[in-house]
JSON list of C-alpha atoms in Angstrom, two decimals:
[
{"chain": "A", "resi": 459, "resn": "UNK", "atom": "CA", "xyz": [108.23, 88.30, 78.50]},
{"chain": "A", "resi": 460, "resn": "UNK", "atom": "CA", "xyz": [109.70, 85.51, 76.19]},
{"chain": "A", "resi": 461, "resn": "UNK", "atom": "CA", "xyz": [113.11, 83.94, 77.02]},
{"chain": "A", "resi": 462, "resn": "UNK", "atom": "CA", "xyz": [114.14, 85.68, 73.89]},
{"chain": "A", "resi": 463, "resn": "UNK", "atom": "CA", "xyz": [113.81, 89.05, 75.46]},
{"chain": "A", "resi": 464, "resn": "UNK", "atom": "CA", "xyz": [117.07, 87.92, 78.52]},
{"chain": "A", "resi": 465, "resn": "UNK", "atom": "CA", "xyz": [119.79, 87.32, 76.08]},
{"chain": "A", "resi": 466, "resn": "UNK", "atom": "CA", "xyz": [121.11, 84.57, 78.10]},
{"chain": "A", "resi": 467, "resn": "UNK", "atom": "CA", "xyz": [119.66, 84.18, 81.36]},
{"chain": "A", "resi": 468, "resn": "UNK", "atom": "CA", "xyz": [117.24, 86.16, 83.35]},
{"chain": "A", "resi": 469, "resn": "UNK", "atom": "CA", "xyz": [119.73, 86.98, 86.12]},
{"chain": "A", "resi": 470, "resn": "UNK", "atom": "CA", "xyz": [122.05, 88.88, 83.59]},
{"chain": "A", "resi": 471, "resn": "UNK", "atom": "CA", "xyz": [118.56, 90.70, 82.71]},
{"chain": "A", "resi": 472, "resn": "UNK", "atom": "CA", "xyz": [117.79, 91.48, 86.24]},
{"chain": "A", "resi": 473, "resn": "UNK", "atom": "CA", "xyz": [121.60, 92.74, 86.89]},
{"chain": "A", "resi": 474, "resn": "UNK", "atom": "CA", "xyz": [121.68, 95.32, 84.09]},
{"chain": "A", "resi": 475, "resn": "UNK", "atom": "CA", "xyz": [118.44, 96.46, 82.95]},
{"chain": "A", "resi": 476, "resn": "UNK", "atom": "CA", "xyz": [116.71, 96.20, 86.65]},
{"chain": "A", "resi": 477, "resn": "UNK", "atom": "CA", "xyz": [119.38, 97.04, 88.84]},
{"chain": "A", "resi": 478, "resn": "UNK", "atom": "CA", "xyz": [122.09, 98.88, 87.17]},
{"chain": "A", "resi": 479, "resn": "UNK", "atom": "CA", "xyz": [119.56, 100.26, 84.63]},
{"chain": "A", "resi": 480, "resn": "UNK", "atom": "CA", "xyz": [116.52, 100.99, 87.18]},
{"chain": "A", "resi": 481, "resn": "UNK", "atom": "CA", "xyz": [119.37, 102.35, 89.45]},
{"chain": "A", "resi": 482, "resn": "UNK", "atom": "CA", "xyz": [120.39, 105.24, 86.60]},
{"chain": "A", "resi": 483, "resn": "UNK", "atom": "CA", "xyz": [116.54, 106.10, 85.41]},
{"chain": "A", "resi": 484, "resn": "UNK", "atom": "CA", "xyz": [115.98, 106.41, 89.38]},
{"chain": "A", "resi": 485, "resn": "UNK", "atom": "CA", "xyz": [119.19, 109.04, 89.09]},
{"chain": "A", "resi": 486, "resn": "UNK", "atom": "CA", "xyz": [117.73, 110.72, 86.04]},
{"chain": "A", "resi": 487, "resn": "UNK", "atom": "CA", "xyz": [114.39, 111.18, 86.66]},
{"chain": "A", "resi": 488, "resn": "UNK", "atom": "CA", "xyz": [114.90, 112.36, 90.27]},
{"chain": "A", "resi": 489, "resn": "UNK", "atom": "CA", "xyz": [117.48, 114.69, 88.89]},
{"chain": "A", "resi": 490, "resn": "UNK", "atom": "CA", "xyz": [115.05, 116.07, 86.45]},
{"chain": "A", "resi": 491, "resn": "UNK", "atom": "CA", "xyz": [112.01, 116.09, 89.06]},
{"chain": "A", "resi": 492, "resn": "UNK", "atom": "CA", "xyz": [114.64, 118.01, 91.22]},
{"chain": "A", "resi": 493, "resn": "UNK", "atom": "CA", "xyz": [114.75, 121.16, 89.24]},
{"chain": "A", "resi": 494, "resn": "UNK", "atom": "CA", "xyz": [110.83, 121.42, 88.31]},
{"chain": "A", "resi": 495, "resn": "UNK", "atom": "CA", "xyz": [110.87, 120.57, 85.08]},
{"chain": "A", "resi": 496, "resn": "UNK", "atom": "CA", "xyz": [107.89, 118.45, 83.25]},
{"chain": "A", "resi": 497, "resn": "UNK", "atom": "CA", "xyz": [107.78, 114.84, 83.28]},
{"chain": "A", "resi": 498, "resn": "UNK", "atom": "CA", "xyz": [107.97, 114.84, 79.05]},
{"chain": "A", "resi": 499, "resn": "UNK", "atom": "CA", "xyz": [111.89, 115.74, 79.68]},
{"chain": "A", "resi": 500, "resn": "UNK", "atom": "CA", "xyz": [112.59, 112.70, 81.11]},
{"chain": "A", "resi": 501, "resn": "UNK", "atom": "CA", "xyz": [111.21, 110.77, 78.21]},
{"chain": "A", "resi": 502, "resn": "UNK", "atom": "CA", "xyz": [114.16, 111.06, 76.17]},
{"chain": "A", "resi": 503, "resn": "UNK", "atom": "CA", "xyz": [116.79, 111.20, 78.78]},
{"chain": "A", "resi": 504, "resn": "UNK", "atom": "CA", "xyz": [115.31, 107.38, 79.96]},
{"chain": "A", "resi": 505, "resn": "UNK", "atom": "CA", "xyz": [115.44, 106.34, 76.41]},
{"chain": "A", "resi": 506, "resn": "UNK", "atom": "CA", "xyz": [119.01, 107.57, 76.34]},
{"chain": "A", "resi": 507, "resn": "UNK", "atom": "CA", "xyz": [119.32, 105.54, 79.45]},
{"chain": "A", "resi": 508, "resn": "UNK", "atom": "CA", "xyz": [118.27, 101.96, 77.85]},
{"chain": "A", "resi": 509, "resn": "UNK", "atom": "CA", "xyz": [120.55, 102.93, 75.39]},
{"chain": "A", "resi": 510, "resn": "UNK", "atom": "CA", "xyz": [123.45, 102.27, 77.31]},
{"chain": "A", "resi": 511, "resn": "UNK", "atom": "CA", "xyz": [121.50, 99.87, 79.14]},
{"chain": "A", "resi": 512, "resn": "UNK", "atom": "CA", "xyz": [121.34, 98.01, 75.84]},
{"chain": "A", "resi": 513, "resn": "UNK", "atom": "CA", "xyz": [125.23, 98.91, 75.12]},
{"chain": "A", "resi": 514, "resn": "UNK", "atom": "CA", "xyz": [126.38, 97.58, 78.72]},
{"chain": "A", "resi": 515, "resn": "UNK", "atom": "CA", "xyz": [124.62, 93.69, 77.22]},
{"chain": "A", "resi": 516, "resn": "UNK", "atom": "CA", "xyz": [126.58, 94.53, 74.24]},
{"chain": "A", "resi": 517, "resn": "UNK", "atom": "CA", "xyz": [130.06, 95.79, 76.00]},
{"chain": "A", "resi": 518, "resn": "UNK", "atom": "CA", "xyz": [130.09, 93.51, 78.85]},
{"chain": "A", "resi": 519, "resn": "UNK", "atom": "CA", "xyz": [128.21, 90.41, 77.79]},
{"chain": "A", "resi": 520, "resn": "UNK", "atom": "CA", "xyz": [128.17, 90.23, 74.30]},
{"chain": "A", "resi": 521, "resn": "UNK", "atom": "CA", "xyz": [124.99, 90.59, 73.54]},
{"chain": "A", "resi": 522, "resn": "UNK", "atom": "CA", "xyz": [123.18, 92.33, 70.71]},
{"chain": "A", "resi": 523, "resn": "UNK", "atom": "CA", "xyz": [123.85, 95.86, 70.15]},
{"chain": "A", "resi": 524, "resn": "UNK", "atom": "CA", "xyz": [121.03, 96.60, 67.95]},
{"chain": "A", "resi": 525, "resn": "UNK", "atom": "CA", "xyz": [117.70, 94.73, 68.74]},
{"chain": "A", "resi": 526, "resn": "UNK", "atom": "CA", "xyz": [114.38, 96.77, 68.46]},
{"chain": "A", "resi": 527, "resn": "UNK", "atom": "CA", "xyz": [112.54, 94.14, 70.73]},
{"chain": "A", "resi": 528, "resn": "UNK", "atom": "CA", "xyz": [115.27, 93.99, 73.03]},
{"chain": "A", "resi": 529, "resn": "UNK", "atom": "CA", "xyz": [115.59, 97.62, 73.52]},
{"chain": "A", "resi": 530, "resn": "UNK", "atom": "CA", "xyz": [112.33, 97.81, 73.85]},
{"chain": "A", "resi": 531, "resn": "UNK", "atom": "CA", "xyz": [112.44, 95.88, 76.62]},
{"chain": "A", "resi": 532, "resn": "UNK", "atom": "CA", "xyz": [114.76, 98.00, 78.19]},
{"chain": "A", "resi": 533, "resn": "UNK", "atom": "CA", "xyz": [113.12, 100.79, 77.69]},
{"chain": "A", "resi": 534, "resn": "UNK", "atom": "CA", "xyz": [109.90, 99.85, 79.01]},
{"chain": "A", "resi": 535, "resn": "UNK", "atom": "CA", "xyz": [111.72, 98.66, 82.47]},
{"chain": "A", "resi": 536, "resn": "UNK", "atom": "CA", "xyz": [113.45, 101.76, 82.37]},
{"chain": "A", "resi": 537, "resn": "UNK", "atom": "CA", "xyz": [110.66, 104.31, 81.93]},
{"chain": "A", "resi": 538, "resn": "UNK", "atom": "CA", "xyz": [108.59, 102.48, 84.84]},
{"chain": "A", "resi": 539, "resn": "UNK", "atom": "CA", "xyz": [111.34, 102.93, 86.98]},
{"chain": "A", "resi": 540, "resn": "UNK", "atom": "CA", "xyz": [111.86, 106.20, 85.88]},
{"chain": "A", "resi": 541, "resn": "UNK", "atom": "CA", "xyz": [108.16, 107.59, 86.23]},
{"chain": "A", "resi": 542, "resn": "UNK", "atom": "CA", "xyz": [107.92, 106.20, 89.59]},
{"chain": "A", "resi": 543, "resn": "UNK", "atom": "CA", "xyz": [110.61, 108.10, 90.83]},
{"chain": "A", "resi": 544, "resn": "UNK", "atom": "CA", "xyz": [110.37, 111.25, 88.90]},
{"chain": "A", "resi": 545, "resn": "UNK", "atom": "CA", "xyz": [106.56, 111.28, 90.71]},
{"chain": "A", "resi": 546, "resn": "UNK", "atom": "CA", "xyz": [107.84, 109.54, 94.40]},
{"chain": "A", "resi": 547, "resn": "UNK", "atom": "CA", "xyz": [110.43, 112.87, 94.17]},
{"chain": "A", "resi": 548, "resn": "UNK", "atom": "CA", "xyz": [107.83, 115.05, 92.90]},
{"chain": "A", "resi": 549, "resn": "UNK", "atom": "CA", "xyz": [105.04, 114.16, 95.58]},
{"chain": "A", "resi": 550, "resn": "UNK", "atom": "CA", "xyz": [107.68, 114.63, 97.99]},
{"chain": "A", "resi": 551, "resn": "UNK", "atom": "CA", "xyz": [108.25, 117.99, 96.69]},
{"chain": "A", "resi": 552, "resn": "UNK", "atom": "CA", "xyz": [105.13, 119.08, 96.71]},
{"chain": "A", "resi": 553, "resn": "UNK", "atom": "CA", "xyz": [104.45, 118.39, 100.26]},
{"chain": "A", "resi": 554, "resn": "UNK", "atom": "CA", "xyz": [107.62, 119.33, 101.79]},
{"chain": "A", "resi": 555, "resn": "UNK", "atom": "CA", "xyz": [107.99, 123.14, 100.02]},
{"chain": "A", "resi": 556, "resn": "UNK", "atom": "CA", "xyz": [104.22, 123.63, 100.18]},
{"chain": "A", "resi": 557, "resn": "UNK", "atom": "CA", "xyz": [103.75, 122.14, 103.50]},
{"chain": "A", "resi": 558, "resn": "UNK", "atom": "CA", "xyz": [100.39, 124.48, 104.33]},
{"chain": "A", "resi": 559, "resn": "UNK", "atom": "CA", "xyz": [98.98, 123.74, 100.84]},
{"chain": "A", "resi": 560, "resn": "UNK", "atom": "CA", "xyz": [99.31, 119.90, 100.65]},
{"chain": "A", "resi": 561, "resn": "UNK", "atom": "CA", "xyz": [99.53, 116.72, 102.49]},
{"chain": "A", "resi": 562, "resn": "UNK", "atom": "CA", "xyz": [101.00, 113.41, 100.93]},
{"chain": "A", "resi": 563, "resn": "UNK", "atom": "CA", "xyz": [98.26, 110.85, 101.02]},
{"chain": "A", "resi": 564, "resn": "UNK", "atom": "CA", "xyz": [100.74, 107.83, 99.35]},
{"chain": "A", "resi": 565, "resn": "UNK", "atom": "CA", "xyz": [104.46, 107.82, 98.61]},
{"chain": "A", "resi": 566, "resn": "UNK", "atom": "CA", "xyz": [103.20, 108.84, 94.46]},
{"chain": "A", "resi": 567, "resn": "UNK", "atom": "CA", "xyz": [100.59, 110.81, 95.50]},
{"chain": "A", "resi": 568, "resn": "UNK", "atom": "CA", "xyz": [99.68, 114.07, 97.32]},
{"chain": "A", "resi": 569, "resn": "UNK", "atom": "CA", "xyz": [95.76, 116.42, 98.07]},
{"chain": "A", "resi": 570, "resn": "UNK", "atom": "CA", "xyz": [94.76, 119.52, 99.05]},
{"chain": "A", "resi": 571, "resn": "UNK", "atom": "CA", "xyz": [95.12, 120.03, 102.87]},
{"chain": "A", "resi": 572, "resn": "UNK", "atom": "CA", "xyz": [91.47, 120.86, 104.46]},
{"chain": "A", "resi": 573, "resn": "UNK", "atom": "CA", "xyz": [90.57, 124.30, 105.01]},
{"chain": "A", "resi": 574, "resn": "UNK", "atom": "CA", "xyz": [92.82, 125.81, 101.95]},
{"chain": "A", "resi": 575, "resn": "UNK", "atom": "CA", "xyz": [91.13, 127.96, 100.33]}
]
């Protein structure tokens, strides 16, 4: 990612968009996971998210509001966090309410037990 991309230094990147950003698609996409509803919902619920990730540069640090690369940016880090945890809540889901169905084989994953039918 070019130094253009941090808009100022890296660590103010990795405060807002990873952590306080990652933190709030985590939130979201759990949230949506939560009540069985299809990954494509959290789509633009995350891109509302780098929204005010973007706005919090802008508010805070006086960065650029409006800067497609830059909220791109944001968005991507966003989504990724997002999609992990709508699927970590999901596989979790799966294998606790449908215990005798399925067995979690990694924390984003889950199978058929053997001997369902």
């Amino acid at each position: 990612m070019p130094a253009d991309l941090f808009e100022g230094s890296p660590l103010l990147f990795l405060l807002v968009t990873v952590v306080m950003g990652g933190w709030a698609a985590w939130m979201t996409a759990r949230g949506i996971a939560r009540t069985w509803r299809p990954f494509w919902q959290c789509v633009p619920a995350l891109l509302a998210v780098a929204g005010a990730v973007r706005f919090i540069h802008f508010a805070l640090f006086e960065g650029t509001l409006v800067s497609g690369p830059r909220y791109l940016a944001d968005a991507c880090v966003v989504l990724a966090i997002g999609a992990v945890a709508f699927r970590f809540t999901r596989t979790r889901q799966m294998t606790t309410q449908y215990r005798w169905l399925y067995e979690r084989t990694s924390p984003l994953t889950w199978r058929e037990r053997a001997g369902t039918p």
